[in-house]
Coordinates of N, CA and C in Angstrom, one line a residue:
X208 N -169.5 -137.5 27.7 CA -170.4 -136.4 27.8 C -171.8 -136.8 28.2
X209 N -172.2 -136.0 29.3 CA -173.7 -136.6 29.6 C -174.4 -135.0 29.5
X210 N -175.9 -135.5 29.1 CA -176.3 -134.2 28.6 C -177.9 -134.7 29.8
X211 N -178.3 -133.5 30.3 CA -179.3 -133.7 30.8 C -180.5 -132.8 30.0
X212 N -180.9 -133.9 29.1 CA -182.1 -134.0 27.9 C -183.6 -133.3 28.8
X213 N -183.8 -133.3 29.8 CA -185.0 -133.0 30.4 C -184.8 -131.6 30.8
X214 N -183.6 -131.4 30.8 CA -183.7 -129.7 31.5 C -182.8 -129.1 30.1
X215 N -183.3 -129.4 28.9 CA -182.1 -128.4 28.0 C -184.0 -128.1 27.4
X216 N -183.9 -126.9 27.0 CA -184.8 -126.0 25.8 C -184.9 -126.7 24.8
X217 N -185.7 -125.9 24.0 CA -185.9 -126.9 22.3 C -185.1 -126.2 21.6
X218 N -184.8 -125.5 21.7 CA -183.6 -124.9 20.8 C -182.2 -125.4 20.8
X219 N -181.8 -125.9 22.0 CA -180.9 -126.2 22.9 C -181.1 -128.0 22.1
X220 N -182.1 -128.7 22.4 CA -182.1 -130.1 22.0 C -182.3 -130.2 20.1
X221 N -182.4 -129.0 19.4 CA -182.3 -128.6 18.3 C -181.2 -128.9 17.3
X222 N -180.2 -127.9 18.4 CA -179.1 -127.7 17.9 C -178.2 -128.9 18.1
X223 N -178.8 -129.6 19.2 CA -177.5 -130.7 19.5 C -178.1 -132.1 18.7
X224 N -179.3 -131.7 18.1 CA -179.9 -132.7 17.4 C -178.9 -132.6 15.5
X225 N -178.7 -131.3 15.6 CA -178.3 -131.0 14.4 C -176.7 -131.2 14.3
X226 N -175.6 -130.4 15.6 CA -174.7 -131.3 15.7 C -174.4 -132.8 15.8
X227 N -175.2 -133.8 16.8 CA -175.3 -135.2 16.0 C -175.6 -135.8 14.5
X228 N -176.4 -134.7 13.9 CA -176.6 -135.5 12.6 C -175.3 -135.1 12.0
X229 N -174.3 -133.7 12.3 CA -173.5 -133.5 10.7 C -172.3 -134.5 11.2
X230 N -172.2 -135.0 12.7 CA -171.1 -135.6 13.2 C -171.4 -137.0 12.5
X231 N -172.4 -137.7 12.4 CA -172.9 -139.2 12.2 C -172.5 -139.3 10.4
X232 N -172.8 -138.0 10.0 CA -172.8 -138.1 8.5 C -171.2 -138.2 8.1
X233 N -170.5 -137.6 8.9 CA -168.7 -137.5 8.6 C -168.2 -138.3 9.5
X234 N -168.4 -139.3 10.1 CA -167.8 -140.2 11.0 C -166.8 -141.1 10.3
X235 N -167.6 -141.7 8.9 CA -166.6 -142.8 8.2 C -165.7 -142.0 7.6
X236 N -166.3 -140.8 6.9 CA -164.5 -139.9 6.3 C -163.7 -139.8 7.3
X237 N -164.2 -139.4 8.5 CA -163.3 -139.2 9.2 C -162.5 -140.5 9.8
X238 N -163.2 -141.5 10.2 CA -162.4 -142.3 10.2 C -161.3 -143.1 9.4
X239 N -162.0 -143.3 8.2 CA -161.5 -143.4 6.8 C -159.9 -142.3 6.8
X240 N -160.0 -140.9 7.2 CA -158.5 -140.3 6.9 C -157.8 -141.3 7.9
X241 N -158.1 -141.6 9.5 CA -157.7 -141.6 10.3 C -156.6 -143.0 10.4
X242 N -156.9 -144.1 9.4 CA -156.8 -145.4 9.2 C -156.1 -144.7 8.2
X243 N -156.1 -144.1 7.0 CA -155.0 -143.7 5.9 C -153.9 -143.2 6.7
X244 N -154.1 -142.6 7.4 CA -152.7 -141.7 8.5 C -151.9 -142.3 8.8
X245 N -152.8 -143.5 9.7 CA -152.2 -144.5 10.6 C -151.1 -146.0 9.6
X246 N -151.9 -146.4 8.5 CA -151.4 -146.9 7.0 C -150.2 -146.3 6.3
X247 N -150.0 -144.7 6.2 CA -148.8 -144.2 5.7 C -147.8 -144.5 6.8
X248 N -148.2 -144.1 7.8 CA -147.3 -144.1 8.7 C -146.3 -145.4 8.8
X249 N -147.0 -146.6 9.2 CA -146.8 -147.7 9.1 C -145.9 -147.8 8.1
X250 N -146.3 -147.8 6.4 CA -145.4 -147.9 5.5 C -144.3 -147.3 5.6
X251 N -144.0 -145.8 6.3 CA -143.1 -144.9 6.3 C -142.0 -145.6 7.4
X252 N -142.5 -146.2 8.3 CA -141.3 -146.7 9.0 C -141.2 -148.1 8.8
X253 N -141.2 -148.5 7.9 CA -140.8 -149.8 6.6 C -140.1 -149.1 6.0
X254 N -140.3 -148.2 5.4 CA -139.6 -147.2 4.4 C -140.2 -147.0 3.0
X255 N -141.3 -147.7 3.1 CA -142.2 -147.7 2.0 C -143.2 -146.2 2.0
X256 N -143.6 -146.1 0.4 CA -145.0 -145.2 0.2 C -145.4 -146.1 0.2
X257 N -147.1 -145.7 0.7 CA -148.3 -146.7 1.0 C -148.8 -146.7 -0.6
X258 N -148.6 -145.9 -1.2 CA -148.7 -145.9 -2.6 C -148.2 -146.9 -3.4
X259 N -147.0 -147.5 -3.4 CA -146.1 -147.9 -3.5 C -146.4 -149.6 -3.4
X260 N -147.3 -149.9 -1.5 CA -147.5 -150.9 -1.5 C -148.4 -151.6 -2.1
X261 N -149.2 -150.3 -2.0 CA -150.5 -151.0 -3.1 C -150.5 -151.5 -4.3
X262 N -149.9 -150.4 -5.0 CA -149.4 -150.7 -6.5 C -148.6 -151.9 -6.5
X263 N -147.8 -152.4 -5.6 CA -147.2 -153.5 -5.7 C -148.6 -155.0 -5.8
X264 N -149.0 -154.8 -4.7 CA -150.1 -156.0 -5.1 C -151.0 -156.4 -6.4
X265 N -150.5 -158.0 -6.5 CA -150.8 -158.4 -7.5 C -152.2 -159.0 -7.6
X266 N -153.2 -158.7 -8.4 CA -154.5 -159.0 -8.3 C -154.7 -160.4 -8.7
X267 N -155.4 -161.9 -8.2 CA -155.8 -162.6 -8.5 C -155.9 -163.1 -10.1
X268 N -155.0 -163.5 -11.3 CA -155.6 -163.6 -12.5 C -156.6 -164.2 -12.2
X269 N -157.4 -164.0 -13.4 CA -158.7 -164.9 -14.2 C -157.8 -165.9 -14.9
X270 N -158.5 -167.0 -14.6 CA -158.5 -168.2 -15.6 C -159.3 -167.9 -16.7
X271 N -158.3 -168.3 -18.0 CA -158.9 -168.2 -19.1 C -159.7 -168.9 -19.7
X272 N -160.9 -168.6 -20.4 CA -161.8 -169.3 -20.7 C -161.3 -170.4 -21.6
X273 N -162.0 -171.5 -20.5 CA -161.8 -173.0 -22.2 C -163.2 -173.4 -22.6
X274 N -163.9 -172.9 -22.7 CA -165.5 -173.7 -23.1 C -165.9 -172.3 -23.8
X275 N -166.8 -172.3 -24.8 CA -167.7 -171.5 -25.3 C -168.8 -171.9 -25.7
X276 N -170.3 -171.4 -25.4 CA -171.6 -172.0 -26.0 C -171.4 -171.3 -27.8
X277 N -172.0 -172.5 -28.6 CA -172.2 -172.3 -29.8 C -173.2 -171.2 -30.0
X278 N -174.3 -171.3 -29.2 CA -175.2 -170.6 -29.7 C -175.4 -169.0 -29.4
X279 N -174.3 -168.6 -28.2 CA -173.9 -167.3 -27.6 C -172.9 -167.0 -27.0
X280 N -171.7 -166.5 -28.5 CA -170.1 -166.6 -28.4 C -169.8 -166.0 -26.7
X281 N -170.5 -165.0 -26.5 CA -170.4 -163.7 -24.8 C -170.2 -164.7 -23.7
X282 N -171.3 -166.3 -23.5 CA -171.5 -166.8 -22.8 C -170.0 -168.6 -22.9
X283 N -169.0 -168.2 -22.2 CA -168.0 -169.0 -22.0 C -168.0 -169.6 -20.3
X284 N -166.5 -169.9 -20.3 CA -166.8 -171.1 -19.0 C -165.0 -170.9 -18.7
X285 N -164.6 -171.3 -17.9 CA -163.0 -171.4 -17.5 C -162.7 -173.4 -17.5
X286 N -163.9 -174.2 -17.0 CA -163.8 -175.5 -16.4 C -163.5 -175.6 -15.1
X287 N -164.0 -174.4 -14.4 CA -163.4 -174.3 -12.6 C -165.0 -173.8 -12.1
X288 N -165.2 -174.4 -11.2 CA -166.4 -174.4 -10.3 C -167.4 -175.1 -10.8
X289 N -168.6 -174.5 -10.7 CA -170.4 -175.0 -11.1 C -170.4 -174.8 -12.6
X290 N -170.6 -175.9 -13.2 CA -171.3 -175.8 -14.5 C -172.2 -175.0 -15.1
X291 N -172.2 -173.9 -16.0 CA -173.1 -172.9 -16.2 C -174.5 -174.0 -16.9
X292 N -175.4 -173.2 -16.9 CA -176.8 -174.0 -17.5 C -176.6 -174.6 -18.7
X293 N -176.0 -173.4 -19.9 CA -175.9 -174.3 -20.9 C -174.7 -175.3 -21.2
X294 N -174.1 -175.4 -20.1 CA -173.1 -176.5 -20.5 C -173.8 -177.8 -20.2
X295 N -174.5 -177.5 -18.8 CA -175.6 -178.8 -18.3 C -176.8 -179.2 -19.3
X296 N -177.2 -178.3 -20.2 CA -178.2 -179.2 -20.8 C -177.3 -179.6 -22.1
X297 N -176.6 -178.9 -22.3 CA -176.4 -179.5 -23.6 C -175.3 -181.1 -23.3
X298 N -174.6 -181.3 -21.8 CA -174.1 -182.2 -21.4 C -175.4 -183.5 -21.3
X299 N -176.6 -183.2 -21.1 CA -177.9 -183.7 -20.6 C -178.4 -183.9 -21.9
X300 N -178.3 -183.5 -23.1 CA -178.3 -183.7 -24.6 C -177.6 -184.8 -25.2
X301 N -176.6 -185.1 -24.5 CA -175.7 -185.9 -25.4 C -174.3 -185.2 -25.9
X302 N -174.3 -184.4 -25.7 CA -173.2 -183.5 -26.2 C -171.8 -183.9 -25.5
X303 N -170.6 -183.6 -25.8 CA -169.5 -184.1 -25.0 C -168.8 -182.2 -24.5
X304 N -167.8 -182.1 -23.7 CA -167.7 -181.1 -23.4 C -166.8 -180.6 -24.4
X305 N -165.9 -182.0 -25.3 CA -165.1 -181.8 -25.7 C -165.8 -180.2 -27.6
X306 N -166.8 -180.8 -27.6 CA -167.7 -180.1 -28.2 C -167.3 -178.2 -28.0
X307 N -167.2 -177.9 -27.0 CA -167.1 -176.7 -26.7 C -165.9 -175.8 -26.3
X308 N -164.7 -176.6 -26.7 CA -163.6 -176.3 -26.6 C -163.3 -175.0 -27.2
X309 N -162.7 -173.8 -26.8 CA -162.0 -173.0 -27.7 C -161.1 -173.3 -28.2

C-alpha cells in the first residue's frame, strides 16, 4: 500500500494515523492466534491435541537441595554451579562443607 502523505487532508492523515495505532496495538494477538492455528493444526495431522502435547512435556526437575546455612534455614544450595556467598565465607572461615549438609 502506498499512501501519498503530501496530498491526503489532516483528517484523512488522522484517521490513518489512528488506524495504524489500533493495528500496531493487536499485531502480536494477532499473530499470536495465527501461530496457535497453525500449532493445532500441525498436532491434528499427527493426530494429537496441541493440548495434549503440552501437557505431555516434562519440566526440567530441580535438584534437591544438599547444603543449608545455619544461620538462615530459607537460604540453601543444590552443590551445582557458583557457590552462594555464604557458603564462600564460611568455606574462607575454616568451615568444611561437610558442616552444612542436610
Amino acid at each position: 500500500m502506498n499512501f501519498d502523505l503530501n496530498n491526503m487532508s489532516r483528517e484523512e492523515l488522522e484517521s490513518l494515523r489512528k488506524d495504524t495505532d489500533k493495528a500496531l496495538a493487536t499485531i502480536d494477538d494477532r499473530r499470536r492466534a495465527e501461530a496457535r492455528a497453525a500449532a493445532e493444526k500441525a498436532a491434528r495431522d499427527h493426530g494429537f491435541a496441541l493440548e495434549d502435547i503440552l501437557k505431555s512435556q516434562k519440566k526440567p526437575s530441580k535438584s534437591p537441595a544438599k547444603y543449608r546455612s545455619p544461620d538462615d534455614p530459607r537460604k540453601t544450595w543444590t552443590g551445582r554451579g557458583r557457590q552462594p556467598g555464604w557458603i564462600k565465607d564460611a568455606l574462607g572461615s575454616g568451615k568444611s562443607l561437610d558442616d552444612f549438609l542436610i
